[in-house]
mmCIF file of C-alpha atoms and ligand atoms in Angstrom:
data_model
loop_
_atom_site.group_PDB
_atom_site.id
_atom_site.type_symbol
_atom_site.label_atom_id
_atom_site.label_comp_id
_atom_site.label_asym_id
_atom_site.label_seq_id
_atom_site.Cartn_x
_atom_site.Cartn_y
_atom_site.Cartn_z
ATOM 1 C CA UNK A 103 -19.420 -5.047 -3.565
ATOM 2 C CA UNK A 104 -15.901 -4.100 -3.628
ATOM 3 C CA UNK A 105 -14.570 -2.043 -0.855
ATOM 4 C CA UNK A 106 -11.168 -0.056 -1.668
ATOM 5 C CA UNK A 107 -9.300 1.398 1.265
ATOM 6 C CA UNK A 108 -7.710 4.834 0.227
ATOM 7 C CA UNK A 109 -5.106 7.069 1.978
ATOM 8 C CA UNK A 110 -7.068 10.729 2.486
ATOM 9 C CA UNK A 111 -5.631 13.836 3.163
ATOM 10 C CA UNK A 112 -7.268 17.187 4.875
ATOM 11 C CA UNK A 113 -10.446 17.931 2.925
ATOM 12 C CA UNK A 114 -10.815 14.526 1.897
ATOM 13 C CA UNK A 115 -7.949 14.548 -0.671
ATOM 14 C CA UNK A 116 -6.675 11.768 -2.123
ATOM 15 C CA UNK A 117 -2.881 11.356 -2.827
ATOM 16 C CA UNK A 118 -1.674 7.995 -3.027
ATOM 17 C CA UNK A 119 -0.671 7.101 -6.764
ATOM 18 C CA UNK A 120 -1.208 3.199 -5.448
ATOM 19 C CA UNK A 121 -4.402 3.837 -4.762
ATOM 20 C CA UNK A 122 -4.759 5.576 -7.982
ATOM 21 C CA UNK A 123 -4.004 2.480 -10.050
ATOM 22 C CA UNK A 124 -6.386 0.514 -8.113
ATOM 23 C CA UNK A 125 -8.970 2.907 -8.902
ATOM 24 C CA UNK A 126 -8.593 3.334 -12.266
ATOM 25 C CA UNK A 127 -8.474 -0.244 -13.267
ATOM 26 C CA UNK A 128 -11.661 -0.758 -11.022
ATOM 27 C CA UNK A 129 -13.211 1.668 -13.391
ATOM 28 C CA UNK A 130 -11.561 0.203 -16.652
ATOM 29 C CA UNK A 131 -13.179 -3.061 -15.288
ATOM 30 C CA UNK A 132 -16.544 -1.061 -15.175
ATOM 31 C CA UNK A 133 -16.428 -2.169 -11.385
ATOM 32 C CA UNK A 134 -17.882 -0.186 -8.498
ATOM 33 C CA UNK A 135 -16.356 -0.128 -5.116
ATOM 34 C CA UNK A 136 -17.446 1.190 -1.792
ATOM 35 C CA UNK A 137 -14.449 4.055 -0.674
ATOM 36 C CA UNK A 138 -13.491 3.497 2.994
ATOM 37 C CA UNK A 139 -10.681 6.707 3.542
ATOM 38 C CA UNK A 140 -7.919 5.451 5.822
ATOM 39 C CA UNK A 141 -5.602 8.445 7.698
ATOM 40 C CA UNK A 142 -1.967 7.765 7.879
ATOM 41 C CA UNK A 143 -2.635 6.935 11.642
ATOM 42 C CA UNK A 144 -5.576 4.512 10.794
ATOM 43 C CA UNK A 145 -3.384 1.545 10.032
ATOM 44 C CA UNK A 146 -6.393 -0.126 12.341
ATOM 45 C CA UNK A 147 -8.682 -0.092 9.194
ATOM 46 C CA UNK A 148 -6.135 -2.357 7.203
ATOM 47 C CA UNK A 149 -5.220 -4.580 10.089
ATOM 48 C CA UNK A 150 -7.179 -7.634 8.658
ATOM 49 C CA UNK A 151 -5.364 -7.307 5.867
ATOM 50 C CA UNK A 152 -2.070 -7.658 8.039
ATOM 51 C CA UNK A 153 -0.566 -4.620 5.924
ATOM 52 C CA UNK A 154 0.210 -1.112 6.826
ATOM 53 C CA UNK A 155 -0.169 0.011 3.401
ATOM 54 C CA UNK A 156 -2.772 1.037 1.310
ATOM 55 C CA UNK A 157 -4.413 0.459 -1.154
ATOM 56 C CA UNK A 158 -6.202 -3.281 0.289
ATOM 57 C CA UNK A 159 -9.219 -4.449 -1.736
ATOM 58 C CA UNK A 160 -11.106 -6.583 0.313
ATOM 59 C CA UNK A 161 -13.484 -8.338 -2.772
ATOM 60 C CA UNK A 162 -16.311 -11.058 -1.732
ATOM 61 C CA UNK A 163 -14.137 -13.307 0.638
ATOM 62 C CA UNK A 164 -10.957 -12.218 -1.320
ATOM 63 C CA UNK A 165 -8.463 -9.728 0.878
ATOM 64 C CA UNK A 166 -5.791 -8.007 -1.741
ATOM 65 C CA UNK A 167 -3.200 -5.236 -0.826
ATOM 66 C CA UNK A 168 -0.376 -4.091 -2.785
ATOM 67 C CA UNK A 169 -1.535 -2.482 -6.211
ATOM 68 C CA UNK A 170 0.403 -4.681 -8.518
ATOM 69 C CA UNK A 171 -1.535 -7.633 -6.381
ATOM 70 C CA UNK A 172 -4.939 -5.829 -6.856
ATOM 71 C CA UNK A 173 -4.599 -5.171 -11.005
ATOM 72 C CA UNK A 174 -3.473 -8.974 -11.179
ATOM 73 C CA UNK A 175 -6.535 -10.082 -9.171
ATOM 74 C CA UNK A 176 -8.803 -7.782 -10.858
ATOM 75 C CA UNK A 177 -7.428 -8.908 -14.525
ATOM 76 C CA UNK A 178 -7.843 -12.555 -13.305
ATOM 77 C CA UNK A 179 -10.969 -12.417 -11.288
ATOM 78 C CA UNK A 180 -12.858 -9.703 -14.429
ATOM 79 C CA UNK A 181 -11.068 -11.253 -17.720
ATOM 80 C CA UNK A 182 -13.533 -8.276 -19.497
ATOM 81 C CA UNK A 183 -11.660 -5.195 -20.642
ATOM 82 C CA UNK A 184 -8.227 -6.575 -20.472
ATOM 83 C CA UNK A 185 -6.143 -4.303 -18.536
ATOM 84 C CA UNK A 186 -2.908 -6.027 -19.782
ATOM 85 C CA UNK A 187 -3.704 -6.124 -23.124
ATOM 86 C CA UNK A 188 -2.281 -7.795 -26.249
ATOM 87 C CA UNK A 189 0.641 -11.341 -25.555
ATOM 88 C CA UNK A 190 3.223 -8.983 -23.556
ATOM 89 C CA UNK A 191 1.067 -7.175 -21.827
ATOM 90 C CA UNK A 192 1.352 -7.931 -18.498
ATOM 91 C CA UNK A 193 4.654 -7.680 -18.876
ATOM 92 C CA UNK A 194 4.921 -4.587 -20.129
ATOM 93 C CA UNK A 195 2.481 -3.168 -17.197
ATOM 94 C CA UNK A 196 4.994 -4.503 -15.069
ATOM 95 C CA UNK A 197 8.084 -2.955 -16.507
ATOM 96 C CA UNK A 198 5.934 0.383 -16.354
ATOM 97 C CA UNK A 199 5.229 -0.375 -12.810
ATOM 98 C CA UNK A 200 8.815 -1.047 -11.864
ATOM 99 C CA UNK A 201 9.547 2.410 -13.524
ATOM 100 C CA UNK A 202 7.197 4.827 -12.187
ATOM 101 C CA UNK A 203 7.962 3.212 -8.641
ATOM 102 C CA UNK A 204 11.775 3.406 -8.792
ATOM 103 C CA UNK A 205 12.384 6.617 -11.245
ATOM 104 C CA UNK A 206 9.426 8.876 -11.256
ATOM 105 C CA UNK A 207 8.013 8.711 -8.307
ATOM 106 C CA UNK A 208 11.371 9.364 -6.454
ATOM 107 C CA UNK A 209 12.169 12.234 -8.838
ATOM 108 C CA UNK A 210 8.565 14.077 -7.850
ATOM 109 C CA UNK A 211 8.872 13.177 -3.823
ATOM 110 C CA UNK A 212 10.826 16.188 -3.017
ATOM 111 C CA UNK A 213 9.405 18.699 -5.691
ATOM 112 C CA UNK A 214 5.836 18.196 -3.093
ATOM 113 C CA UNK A 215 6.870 16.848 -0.150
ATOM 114 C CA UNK A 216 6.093 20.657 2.056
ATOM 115 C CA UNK A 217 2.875 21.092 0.000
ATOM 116 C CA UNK A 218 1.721 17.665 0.848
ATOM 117 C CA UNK A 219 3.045 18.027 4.619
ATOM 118 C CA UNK A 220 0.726 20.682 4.759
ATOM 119 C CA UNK A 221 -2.704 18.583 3.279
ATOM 120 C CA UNK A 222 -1.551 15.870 5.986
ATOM 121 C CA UNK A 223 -4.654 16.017 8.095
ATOM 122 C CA UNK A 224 -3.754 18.021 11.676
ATOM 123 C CA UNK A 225 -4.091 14.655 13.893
ATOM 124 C CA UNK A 226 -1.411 12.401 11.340
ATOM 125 C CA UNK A 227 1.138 15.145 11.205
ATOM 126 C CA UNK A 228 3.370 14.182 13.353
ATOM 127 C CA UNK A 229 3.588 10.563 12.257
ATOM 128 C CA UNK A 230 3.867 12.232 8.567
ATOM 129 C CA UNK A 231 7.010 14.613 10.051
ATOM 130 C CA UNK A 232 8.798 11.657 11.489
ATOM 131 C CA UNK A 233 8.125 8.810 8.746
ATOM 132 C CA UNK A 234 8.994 11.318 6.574
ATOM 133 C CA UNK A 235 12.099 12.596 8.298
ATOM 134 C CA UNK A 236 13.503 9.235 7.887
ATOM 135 C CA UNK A 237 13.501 8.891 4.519
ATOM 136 C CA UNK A 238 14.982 12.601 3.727
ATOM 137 C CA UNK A 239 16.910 12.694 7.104
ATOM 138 C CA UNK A 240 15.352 16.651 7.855
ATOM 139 C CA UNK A 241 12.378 17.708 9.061
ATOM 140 C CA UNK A 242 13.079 21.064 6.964
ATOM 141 C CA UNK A 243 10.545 19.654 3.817
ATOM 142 C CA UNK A 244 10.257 23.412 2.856
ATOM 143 C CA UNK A 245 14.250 23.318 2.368
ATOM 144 C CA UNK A 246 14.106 19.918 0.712
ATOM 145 C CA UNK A 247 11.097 21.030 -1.412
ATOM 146 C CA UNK A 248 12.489 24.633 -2.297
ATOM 147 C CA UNK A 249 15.794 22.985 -3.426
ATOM 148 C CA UNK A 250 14.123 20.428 -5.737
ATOM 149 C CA UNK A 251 12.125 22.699 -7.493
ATOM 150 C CA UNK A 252 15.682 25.295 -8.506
ATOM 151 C CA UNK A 253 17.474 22.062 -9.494
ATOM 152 C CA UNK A 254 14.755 18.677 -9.671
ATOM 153 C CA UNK A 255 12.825 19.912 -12.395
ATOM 154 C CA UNK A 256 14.570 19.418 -14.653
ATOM 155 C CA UNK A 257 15.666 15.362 -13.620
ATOM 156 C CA UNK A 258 11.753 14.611 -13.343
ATOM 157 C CA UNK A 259 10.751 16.011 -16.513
ATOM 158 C CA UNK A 260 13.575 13.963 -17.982
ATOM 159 C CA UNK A 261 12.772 10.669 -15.791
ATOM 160 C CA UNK A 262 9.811 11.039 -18.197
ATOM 161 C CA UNK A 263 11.947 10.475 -21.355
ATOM 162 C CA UNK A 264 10.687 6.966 -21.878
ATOM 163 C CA UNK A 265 6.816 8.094 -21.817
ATOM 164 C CA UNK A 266 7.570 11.133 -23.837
ATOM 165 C CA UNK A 267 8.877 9.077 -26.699
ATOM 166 C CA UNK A 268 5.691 6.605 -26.546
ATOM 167 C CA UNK A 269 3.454 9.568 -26.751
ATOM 168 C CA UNK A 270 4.570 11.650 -29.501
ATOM 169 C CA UNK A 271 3.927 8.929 -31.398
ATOM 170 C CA UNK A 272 0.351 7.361 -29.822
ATOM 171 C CA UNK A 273 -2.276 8.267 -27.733
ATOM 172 C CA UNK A 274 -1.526 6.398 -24.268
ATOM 173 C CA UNK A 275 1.155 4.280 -23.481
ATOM 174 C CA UNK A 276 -0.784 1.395 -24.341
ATOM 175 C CA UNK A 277 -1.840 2.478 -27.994
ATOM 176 C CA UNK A 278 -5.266 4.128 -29.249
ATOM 177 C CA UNK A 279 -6.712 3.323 -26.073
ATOM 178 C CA UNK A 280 -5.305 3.002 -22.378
ATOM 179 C CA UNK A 281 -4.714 0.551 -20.066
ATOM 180 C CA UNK A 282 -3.085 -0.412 -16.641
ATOM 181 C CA UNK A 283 0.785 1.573 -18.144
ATOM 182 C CA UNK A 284 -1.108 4.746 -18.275
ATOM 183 C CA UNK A 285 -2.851 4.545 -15.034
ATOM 184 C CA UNK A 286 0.587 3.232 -13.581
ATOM 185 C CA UNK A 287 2.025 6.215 -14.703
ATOM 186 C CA UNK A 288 -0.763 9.224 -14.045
ATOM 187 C CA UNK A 289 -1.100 7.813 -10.373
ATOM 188 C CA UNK A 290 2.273 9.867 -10.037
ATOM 189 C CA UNK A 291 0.712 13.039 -11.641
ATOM 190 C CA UNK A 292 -2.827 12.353 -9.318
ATOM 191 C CA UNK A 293 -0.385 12.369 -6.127
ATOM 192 C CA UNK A 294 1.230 16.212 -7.090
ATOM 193 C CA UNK A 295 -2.635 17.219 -8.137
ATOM 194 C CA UNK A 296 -4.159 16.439 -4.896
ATOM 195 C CA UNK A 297 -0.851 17.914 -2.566
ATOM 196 C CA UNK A 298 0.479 21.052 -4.765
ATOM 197 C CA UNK A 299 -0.289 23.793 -7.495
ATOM 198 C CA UNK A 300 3.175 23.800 -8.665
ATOM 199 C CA UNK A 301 3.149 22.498 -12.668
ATOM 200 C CA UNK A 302 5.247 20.209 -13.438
ATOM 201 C CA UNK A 303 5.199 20.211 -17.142
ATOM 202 C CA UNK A 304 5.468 22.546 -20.087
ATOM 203 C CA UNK A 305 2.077 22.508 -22.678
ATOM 204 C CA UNK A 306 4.020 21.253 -25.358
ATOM 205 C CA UNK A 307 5.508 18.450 -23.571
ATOM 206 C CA UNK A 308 3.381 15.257 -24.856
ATOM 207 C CA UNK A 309 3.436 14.232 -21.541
ATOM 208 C CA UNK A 310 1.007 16.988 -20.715
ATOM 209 C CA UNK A 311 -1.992 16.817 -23.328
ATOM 210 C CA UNK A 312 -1.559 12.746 -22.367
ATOM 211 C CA UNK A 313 -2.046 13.687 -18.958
ATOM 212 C CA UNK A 314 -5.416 15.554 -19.857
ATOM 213 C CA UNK A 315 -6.445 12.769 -21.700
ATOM 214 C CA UNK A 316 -6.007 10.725 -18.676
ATOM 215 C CA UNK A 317 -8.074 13.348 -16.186
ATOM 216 C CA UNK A 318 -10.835 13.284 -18.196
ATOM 217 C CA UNK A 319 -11.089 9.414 -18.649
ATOM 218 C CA UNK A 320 -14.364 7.761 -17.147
ATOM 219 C CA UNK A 321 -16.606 10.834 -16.689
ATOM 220 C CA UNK A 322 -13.230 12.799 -15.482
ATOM 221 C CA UNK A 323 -12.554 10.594 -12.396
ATOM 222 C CA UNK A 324 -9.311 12.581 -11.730
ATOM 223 C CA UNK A 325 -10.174 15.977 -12.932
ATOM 224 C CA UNK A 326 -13.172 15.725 -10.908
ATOM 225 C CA UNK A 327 -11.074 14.683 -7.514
ATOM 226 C CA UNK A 328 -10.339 17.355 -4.984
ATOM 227 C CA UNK A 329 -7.119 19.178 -6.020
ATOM 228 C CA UNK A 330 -4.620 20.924 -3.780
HETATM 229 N N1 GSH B 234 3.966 -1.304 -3.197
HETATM 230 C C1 GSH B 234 2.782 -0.748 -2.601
HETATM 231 C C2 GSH B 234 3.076 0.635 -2.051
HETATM 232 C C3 GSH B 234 1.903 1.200 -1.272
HETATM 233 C C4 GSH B 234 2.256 2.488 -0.525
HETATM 234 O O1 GSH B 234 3.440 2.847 -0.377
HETATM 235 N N2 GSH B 234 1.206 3.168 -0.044
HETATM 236 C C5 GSH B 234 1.385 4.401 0.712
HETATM 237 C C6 GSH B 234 0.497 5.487 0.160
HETATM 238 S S1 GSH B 234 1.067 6.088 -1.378
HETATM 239 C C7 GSH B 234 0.931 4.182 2.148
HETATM 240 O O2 GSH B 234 0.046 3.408 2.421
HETATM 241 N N3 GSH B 234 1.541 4.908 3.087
HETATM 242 C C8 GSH B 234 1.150 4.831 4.454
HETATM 243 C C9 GSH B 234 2.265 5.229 5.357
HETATM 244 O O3 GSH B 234 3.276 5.717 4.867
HETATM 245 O O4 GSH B 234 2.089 5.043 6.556
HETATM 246 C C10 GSH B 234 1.654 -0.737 -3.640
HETATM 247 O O5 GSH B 234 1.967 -0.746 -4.857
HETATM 248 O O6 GSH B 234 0.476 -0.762 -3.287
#
């Protein structure tokens, strides 16, 4: 059996769009994994893995973190149900990857970043305030957050410009049926889900009926998961 470490929040929420992908292409694999939470102060749990990151499969005798690292082992290791479909595949996935990481997930960080601080369980808040407080260089998230959400709407809806024009046009980003580009991409949208209520899309945005395509897949995995 698998066993799938995953950053939780208060109330057992689950934020981490990494940890997203990996579970969503366990469950395109028709794999079944045993959930072991990890707090932001239980780096402990992922010590054997040497990493301080999550999500770390650890699968038979095989130990793999980083999400790119787990879809490649799980596409090599379970050939069924590609999950980098069709000759460019993986490279495609990739290019996704490299885009959600370095475009959209930056644009979202500060539209959630107080409504998240808040789900932070009690006991890893202050770890939360300070790694945090590096990265934005305040402690003030409700200023940060309250800022990006008069002006950073806008620059994360249109961060989403190359998705938008894949899906007026097809289903998911991989064609008629998805693959590891769509959960690459709605691991960003699971993250804002599990921390905040705000909407970040209009209904007519094709973004947004992909997006509840994606929530219901495989018995509503992410619909089902605890929101904010
Ligand atoms: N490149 C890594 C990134 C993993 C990552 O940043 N994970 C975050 C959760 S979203 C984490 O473990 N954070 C723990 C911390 O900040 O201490 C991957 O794709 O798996």
């Amino acid at each position: 059996m698998i066993t799938l470490y995953d950053l939780v929040l208060d109330g057992d929420r689950r934020p981490s769009p990494f940890c997203w992908r990996a579970k969503l292409a366990l469950r395109h694999k028709g794999l079944d994994w045993r959930d072991e939470p990890v707090g932001f102060t239980e780096k402990h749990k992922i010590a054997f893995a040497d990493s301080q990151l999550v999500p770390v499969i650890h699968d038979g005798t095989k130990v793999v973190k980083d999400s790119w690292a787990i879809a490649k082992h799980l596409e090599q290791a379970y050939p069924d149900k590609p999950l980098f479909p069709g000759a460019a595949g993986a490279s495609y996935a990739h290019f996704v990857v490299g885009w959600v990481d370095t475009a959209v997930h930056p644009a979202l960080f500060p539209l959630l970043v107080s409504d998240l601080y808040e789900r932070v369980r009690p006991v890893d808040k202050p770890y939360f305030q300070e790694s945090r407080a590096k990265r934005l260089g305040t402690t003030d998230f409700a200023a940060i957050q309250g800022i990006a959400r008069e002006t950073g709407v806008a620059t994360f809806r249109s961060a989403l410009e190359p998705a938008r024009r894949v899906l007026r046009e097809q289903a998911f980003l991989s064609g008629e049926q998805p693959a590891y580009p769509d959960y690459a991409l709605v691991g960003a949208f699971l993250w804002a889900r599990s921390t905040t209520p705000f909407e970040l899309l209009e209904p007519s945005d094709p973004v947004h009926g992909w997006r509840e395509r994606m929530l219901d897949l495989f018995d509503g995995l992410g619909r089902k998961a605890k929101a904010a």
